[in-house]
């Protein structure tokens, strides 16, 4: 039981990720990066800014391994598509 209690933050984070939602308010103090994103100060300027916002919206953290892997796969798909035409 102690392990389950210790994992409440992790479980809250997994639940929020599975439901594509922010971590519920009562559990935010248990998850280090669970606070809502700050509102954007300005409109994105170009494709890179839009893609960054898109990835953040999906829950990826800039520089994280999973974020880099998905970004690399997207870049390969775009590269392959542009060479077909």
CSV table of C-alpha atoms in Angstrom, one decimal:
chain,number,residue,atom,x,y,z
A,1,UNK,CA,0.0,0.0,0.0
A,2,UNK,CA,2.9,2.4,0.8
A,3,UNK,CA,4.2,2.1,-2.8
A,4,UNK,CA,0.8,2.9,-4.2
A,5,UNK,CA,0.5,6.0,-2.0
A,6,UNK,CA,4.0,7.0,-3.1
A,7,UNK,CA,3.0,6.6,-6.7
A,8,UNK,CA,-0.1,8.8,-6.6
A,9,UNK,CA,1.7,11.6,-8.4
A,10,UNK,CA,2.8,9.2,-11.2
A,11,UNK,CA,-0.6,7.7,-11.5
A,12,UNK,CA,-2.2,11.2,-11.7
A,13,UNK,CA,0.3,12.1,-14.4
A,14,UNK,CA,-0.4,8.9,-16.4
A,15,UNK,CA,-4.2,9.4,-16.1
A,16,UNK,CA,-4.0,13.0,-17.3
A,17,UNK,CA,-1.8,11.9,-20.2
A,18,UNK,CA,-4.2,9.1,-21.2
A,19,UNK,CA,-7.1,11.5,-21.1
A,20,UNK,CA,-5.2,14.3,-22.8
A,21,UNK,CA,-5.9,16.7,-19.9
A,22,UNK,CA,-3.9,18.6,-17.3
A,23,UNK,CA,-3.2,16.9,-14.0
A,24,UNK,CA,-6.2,17.4,-11.7
A,25,UNK,CA,-5.8,20.2,-9.2
A,26,UNK,CA,-5.8,18.1,-6.1
A,27,UNK,CA,-2.8,16.1,-7.4
A,28,UNK,CA,-0.7,18.9,-9.0
A,29,UNK,CA,1.5,19.3,-6.0
A,30,UNK,CA,2.6,15.7,-6.4
A,31,UNK,CA,3.7,16.1,-10.0
A,32,UNK,CA,6.6,18.5,-10.6
A,33,UNK,CA,5.6,19.8,-14.1
A,34,UNK,CA,1.8,19.6,-13.7
A,35,UNK,CA,1.0,23.2,-13.6
A,36,UNK,CA,-1.0,24.7,-16.5
A,37,UNK,CA,1.0,26.2,-19.3
A,38,UNK,CA,1.4,30.0,-19.2
A,39,UNK,CA,-0.7,31.8,-21.8
A,40,UNK,CA,1.3,32.6,-25.0
A,41,UNK,CA,2.6,36.1,-24.9
A,42,UNK,CA,2.4,36.5,-28.7
A,43,UNK,CA,1.2,34.6,-31.8
A,44,UNK,CA,3.7,32.1,-33.2
A,45,UNK,CA,5.8,33.6,-36.0
A,46,UNK,CA,6.6,30.7,-38.3
A,47,UNK,CA,6.4,26.9,-38.9
A,48,UNK,CA,8.9,26.1,-36.2
A,49,UNK,CA,7.0,28.0,-33.6
A,50,UNK,CA,3.7,26.4,-34.7
A,51,UNK,CA,5.3,22.9,-34.6
A,52,UNK,CA,6.7,23.6,-31.1
A,53,UNK,CA,3.3,24.7,-29.9
A,54,UNK,CA,1.7,21.6,-31.5
A,55,UNK,CA,4.2,19.3,-29.7
A,56,UNK,CA,3.7,21.1,-26.4
A,57,UNK,CA,-0.1,20.8,-26.9
A,58,UNK,CA,0.4,17.0,-27.2
A,59,UNK,CA,2.2,17.0,-23.9
A,60,UNK,CA,5.8,16.7,-25.1
A,61,UNK,CA,8.5,18.5,-23.2
A,62,UNK,CA,11.1,20.3,-25.4
A,63,UNK,CA,14.4,18.3,-25.5
A,64,UNK,CA,12.8,15.2,-24.0
A,65,UNK,CA,13.8,11.9,-25.8
A,66,UNK,CA,10.2,11.1,-26.8
A,67,UNK,CA,9.8,14.6,-28.2
A,68,UNK,CA,13.0,14.4,-30.2
A,69,UNK,CA,12.0,11.0,-31.6
A,70,UNK,CA,8.6,12.2,-32.8
A,71,UNK,CA,10.0,15.4,-34.3
A,72,UNK,CA,12.7,13.4,-36.1
A,73,UNK,CA,10.0,11.0,-37.5
A,74,UNK,CA,7.9,14.0,-38.7
A,75,UNK,CA,10.9,15.6,-40.3
A,76,UNK,CA,11.7,12.3,-42.2
A,77,UNK,CA,8.1,12.0,-43.3
A,78,UNK,CA,8.1,15.6,-44.6
A,79,UNK,CA,11.5,15.1,-46.3
A,80,UNK,CA,10.2,11.9,-48.0
A,81,UNK,CA,7.0,13.6,-49.1
A,82,UNK,CA,8.9,16.6,-50.6
A,83,UNK,CA,11.2,14.3,-52.7
A,84,UNK,CA,8.2,12.5,-54.2
A,85,UNK,CA,6.8,15.6,-56.0
